PDB file of C-alpha atoms and ligand atoms in Angstrom:
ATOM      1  CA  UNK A   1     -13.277  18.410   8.529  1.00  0.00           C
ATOM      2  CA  UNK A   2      -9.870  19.608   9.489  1.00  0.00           C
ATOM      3  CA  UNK A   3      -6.873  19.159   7.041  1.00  0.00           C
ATOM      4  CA  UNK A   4      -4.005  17.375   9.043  1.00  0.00           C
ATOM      5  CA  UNK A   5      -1.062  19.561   8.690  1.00  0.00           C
ATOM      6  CA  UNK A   6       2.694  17.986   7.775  1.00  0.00           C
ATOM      7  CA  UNK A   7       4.247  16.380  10.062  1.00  0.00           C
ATOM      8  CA  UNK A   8       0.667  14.790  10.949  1.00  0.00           C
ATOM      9  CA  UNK A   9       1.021  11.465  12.075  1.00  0.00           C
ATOM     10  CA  UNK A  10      -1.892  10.297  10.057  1.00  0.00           C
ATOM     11  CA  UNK A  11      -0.205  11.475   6.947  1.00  0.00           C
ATOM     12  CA  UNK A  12       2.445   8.205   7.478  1.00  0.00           C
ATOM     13  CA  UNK A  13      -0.504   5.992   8.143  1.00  0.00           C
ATOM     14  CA  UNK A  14      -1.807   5.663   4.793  1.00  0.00           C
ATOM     15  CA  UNK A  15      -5.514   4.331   4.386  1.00  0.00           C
ATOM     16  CA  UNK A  16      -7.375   0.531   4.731  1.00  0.00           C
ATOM     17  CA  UNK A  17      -8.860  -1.307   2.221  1.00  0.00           C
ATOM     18  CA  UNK A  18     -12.952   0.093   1.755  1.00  0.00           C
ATOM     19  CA  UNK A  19     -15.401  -3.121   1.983  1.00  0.00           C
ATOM     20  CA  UNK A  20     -18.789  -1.394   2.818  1.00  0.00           C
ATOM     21  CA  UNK A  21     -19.792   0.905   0.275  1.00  0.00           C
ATOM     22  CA  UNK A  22     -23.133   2.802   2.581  1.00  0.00           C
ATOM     23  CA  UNK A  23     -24.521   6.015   3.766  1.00  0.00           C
ATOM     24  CA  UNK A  24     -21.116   6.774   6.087  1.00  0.00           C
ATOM     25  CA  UNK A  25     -19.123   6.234   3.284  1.00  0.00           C
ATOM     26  CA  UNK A  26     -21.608   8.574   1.400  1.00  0.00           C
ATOM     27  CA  UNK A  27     -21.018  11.232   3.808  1.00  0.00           C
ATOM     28  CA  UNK A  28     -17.624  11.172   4.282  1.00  0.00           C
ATOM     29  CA  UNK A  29     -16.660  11.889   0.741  1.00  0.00           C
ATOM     30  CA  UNK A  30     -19.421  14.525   0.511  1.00  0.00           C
ATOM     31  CA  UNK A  31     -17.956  16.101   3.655  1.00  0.00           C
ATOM     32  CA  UNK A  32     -14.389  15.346   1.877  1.00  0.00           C
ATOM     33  CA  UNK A  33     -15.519  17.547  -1.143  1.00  0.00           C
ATOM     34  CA  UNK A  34     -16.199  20.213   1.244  1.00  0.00           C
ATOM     35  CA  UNK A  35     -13.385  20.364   2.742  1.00  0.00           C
ATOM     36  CA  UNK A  36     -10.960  20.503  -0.642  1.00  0.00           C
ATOM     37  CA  UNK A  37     -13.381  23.407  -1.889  1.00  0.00           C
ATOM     38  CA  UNK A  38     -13.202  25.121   0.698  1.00  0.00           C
ATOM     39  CA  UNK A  39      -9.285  24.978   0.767  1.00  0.00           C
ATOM     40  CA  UNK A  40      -8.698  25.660  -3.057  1.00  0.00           C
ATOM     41  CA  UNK A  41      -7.664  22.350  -3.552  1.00  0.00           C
ATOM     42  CA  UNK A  42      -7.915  19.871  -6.499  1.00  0.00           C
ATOM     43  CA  UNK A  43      -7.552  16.614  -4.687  1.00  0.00           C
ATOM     44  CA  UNK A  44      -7.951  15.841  -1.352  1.00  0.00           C
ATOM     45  CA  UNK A  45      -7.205  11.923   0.615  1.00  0.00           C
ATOM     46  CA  UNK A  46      -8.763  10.439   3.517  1.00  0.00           C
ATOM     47  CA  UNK A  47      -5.370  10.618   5.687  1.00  0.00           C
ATOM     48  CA  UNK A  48      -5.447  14.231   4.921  1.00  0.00           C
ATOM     49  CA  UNK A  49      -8.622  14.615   7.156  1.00  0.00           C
ATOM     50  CA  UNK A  50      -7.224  12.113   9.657  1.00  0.00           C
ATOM     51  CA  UNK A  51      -9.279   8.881   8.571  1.00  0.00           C
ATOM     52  CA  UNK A  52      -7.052   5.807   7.799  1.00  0.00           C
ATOM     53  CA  UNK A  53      -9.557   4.815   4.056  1.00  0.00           C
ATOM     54  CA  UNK A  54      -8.188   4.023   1.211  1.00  0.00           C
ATOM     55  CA  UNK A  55      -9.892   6.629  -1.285  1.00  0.00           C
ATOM     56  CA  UNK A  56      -9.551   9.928  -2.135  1.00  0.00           C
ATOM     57  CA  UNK A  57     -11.791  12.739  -4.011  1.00  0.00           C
ATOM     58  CA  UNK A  58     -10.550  14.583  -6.902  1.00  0.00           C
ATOM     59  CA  UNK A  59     -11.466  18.266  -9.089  1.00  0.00           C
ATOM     60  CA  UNK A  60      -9.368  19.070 -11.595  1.00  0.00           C
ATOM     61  CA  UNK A  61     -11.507  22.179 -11.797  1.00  0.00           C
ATOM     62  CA  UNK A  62     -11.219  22.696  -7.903  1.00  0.00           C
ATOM     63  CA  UNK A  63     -14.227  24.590  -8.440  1.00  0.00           C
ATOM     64  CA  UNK A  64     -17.676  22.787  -6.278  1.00  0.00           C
ATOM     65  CA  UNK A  65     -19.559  24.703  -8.955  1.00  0.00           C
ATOM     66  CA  UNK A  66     -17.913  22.381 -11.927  1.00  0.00           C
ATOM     67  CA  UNK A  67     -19.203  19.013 -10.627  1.00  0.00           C
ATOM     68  CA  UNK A  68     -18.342  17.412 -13.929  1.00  0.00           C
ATOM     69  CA  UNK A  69     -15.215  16.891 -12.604  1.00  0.00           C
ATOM     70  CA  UNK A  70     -15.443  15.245  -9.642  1.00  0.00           C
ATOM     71  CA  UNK A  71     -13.954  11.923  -9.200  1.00  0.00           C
ATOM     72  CA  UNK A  72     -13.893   9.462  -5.788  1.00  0.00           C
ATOM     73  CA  UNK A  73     -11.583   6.502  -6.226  1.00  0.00           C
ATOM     74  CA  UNK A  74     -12.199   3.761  -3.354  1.00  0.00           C
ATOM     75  CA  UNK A  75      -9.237   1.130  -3.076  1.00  0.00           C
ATOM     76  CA  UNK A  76      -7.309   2.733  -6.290  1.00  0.00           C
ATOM     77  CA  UNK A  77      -4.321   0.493  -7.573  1.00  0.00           C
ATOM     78  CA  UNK A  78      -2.210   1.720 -10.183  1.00  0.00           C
ATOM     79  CA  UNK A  79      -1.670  -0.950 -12.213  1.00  0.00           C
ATOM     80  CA  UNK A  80       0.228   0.661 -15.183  1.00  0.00           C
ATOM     81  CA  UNK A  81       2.676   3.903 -15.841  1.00  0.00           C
ATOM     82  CA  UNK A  82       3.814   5.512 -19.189  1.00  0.00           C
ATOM     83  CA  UNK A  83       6.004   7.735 -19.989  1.00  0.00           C
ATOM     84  CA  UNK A  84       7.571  11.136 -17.228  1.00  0.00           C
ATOM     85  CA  UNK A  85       7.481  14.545 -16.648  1.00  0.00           C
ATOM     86  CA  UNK A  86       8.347  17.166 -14.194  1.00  0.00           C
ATOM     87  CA  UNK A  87       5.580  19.371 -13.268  1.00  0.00           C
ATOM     88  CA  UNK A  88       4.907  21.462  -9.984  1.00  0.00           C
ATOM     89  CA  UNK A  89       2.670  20.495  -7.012  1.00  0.00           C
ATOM     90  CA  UNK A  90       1.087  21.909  -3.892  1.00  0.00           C
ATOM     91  CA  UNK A  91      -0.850  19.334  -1.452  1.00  0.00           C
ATOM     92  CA  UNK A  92      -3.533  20.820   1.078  1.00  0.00           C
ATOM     93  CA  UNK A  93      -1.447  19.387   4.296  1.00  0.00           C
ATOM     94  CA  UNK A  94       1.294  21.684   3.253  1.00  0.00           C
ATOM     95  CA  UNK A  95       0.190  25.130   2.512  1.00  0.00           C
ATOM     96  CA  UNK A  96       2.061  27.666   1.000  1.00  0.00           C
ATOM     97  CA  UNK A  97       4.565  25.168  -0.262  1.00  0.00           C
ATOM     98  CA  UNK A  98       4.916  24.087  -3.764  1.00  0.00           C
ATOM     99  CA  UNK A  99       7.463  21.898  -5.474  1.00  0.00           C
ATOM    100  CA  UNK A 100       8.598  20.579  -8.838  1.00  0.00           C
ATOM    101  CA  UNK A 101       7.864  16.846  -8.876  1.00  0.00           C
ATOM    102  CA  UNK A 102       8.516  13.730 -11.288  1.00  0.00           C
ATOM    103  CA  UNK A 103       5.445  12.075 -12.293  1.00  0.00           C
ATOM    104  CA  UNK A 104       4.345   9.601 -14.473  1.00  0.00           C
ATOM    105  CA  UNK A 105       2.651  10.974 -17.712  1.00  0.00           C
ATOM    106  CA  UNK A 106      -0.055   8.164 -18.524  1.00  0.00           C
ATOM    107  CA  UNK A 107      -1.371   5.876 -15.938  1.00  0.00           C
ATOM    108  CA  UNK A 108      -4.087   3.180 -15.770  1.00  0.00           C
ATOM    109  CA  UNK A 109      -6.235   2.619 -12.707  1.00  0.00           C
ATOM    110  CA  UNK A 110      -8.067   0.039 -11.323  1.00  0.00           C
ATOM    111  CA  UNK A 111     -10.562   1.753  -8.740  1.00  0.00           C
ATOM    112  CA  UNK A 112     -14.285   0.954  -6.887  1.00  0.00           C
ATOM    113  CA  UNK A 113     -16.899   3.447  -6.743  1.00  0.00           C
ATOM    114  CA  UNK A 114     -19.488   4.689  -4.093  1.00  0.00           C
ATOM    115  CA  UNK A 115     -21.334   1.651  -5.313  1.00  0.00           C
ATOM    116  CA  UNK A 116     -18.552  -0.994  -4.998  1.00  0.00           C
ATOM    117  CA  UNK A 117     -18.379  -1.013  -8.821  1.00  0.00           C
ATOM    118  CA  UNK A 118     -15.199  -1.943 -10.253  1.00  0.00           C
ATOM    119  CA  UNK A 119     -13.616   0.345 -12.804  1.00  0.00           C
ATOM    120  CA  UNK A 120     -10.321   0.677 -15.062  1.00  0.00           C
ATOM    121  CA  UNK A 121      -9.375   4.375 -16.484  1.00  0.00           C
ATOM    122  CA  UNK A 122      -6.667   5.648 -17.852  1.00  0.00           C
ATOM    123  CA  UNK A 123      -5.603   9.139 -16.989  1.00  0.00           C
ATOM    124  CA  UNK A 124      -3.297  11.723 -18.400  1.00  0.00           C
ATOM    125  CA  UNK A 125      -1.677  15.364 -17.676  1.00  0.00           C
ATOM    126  CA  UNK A 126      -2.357  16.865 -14.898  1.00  0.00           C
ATOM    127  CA  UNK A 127      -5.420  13.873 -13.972  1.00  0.00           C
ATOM    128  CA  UNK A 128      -2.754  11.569 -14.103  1.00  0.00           C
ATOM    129  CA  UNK A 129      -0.330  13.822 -11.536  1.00  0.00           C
ATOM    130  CA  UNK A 130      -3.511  14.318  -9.200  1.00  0.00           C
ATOM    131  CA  UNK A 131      -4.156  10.686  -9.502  1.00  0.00           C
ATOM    132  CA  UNK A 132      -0.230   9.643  -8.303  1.00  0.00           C
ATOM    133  CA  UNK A 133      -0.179  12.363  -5.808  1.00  0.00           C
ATOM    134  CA  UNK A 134      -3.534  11.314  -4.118  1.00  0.00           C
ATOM    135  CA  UNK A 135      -2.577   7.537  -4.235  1.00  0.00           C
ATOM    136  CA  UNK A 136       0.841   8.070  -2.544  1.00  0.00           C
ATOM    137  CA  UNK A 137      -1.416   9.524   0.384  1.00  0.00           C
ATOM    138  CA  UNK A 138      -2.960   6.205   0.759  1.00  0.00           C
ATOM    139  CA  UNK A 139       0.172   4.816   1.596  1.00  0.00           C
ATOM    140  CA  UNK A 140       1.623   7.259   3.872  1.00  0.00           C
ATOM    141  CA  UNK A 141       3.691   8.644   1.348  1.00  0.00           C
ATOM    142  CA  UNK A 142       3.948  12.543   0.512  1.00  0.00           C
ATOM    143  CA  UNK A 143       4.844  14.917  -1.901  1.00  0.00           C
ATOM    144  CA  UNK A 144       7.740  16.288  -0.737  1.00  0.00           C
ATOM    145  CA  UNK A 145       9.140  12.246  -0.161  1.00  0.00           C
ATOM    146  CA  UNK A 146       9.517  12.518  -3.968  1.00  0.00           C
ATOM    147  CA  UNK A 147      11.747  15.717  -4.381  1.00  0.00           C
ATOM    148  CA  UNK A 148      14.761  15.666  -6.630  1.00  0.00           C
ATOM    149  CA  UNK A 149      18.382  16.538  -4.258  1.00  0.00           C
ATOM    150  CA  UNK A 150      17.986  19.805  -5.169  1.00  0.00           C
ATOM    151  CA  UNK A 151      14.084  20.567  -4.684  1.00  0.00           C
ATOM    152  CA  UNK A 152      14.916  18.994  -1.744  1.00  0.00           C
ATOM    153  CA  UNK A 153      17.613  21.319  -0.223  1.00  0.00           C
ATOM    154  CA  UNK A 154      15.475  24.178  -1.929  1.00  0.00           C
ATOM    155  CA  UNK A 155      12.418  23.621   0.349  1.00  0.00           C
ATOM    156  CA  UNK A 156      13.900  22.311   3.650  1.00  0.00           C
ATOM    157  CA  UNK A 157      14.101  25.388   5.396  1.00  0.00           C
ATOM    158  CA  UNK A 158      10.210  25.314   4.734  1.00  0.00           C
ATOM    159  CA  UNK A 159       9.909  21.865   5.925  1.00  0.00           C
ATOM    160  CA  UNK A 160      11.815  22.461   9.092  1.00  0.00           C
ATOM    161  CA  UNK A 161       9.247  25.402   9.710  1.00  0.00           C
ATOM    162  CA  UNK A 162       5.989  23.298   9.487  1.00  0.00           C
ATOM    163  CA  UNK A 163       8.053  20.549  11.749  1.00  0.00           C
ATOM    164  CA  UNK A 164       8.699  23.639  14.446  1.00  0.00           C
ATOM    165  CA  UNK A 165       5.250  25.142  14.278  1.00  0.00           C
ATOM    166  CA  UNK A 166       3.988  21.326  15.020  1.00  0.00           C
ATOM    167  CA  UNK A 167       5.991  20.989  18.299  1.00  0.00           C
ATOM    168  CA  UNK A 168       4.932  24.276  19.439  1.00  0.00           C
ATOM    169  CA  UNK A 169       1.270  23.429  19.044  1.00  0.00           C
ATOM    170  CA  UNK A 170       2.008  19.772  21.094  1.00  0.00           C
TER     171      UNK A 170
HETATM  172 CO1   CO B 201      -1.433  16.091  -0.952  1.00  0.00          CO
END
């Protein structure tokens, strides 16, 4: 799978609602392990690889040989928040850029599994920043969309250059 790069259209687009949980949903998030593995990354949403599902795939370990912590959440809600902090984050559809962002510190979520099952969890630290950051992907919203003023003017000129590359290569 290819990682959409920002500006991607399909980044805005967000994800739909999951109702069969089968073998193409199987291989999808297999393939969407892959694909984060093979770019470093820790979390990786559907958008991101240019299909409009709500889920996402998650390693806090990043690491395909640690498959203890691997995590798919199908049709995640966050239902609760606790508590903030500031930490930094990177996101696969911008590389090279990374960026202090405010976060929730504690959040509960209400999430299906490959099976349809319906689970709540509650997840902290950096789980719980993961967790946000994939989520806002599902709704078309992205990293950098969260940026204090001054993070903000800090990374523009590096926004501006993934928005020039992109018209070069249309
Ligand atoms: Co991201």
């Amino acid at each position: 799978m290819d990682v959409v790069i920002y500006p991607g259209s399909s980044l805005r687009r967000g994800g739909k609602t999951i109702d069969s949980f089968d073998d193409e949903l199987r291989q999808v998030v297999s393939d969407m392990f892959e694909t984060m593995y093979s770019h470093n990354g820790v979390g990786l949403a559907a958008p991101q690889v240019g299909l409009p599902l709500n889920l996402f795939v998650l390693n806090p370990a990043g690491n395909a040989d640690e498959k203890d912590g691997e995590m798919v959440l199908i049709n995640p809600e966050i239902v609760k928040r606790k508590g903030h902090e500031f930490g930094e984050e990177g996101c696969l559809s911008f590389p090279g850029l990374y960026a202090e962002v405010e976060r929730s510190k504690d959040v509960r979520v209400k999430y299906q599994d490959l099976d349809g099952e319906e689970h709540e969890e509650r997840f902290e630290g950096f789980l719980a920043r993961i967790v946000q950051h994939e989520a806002d992907h599902l709704k078309g919203v992205v990293f950098t969309d969260r940026l204090s003023a001054v993070e903000k003017l800090r990374v523009r000129g590096a926004l501006q250059d993934f928005e020039r590359k992109s018209t070069q290569k249309s």
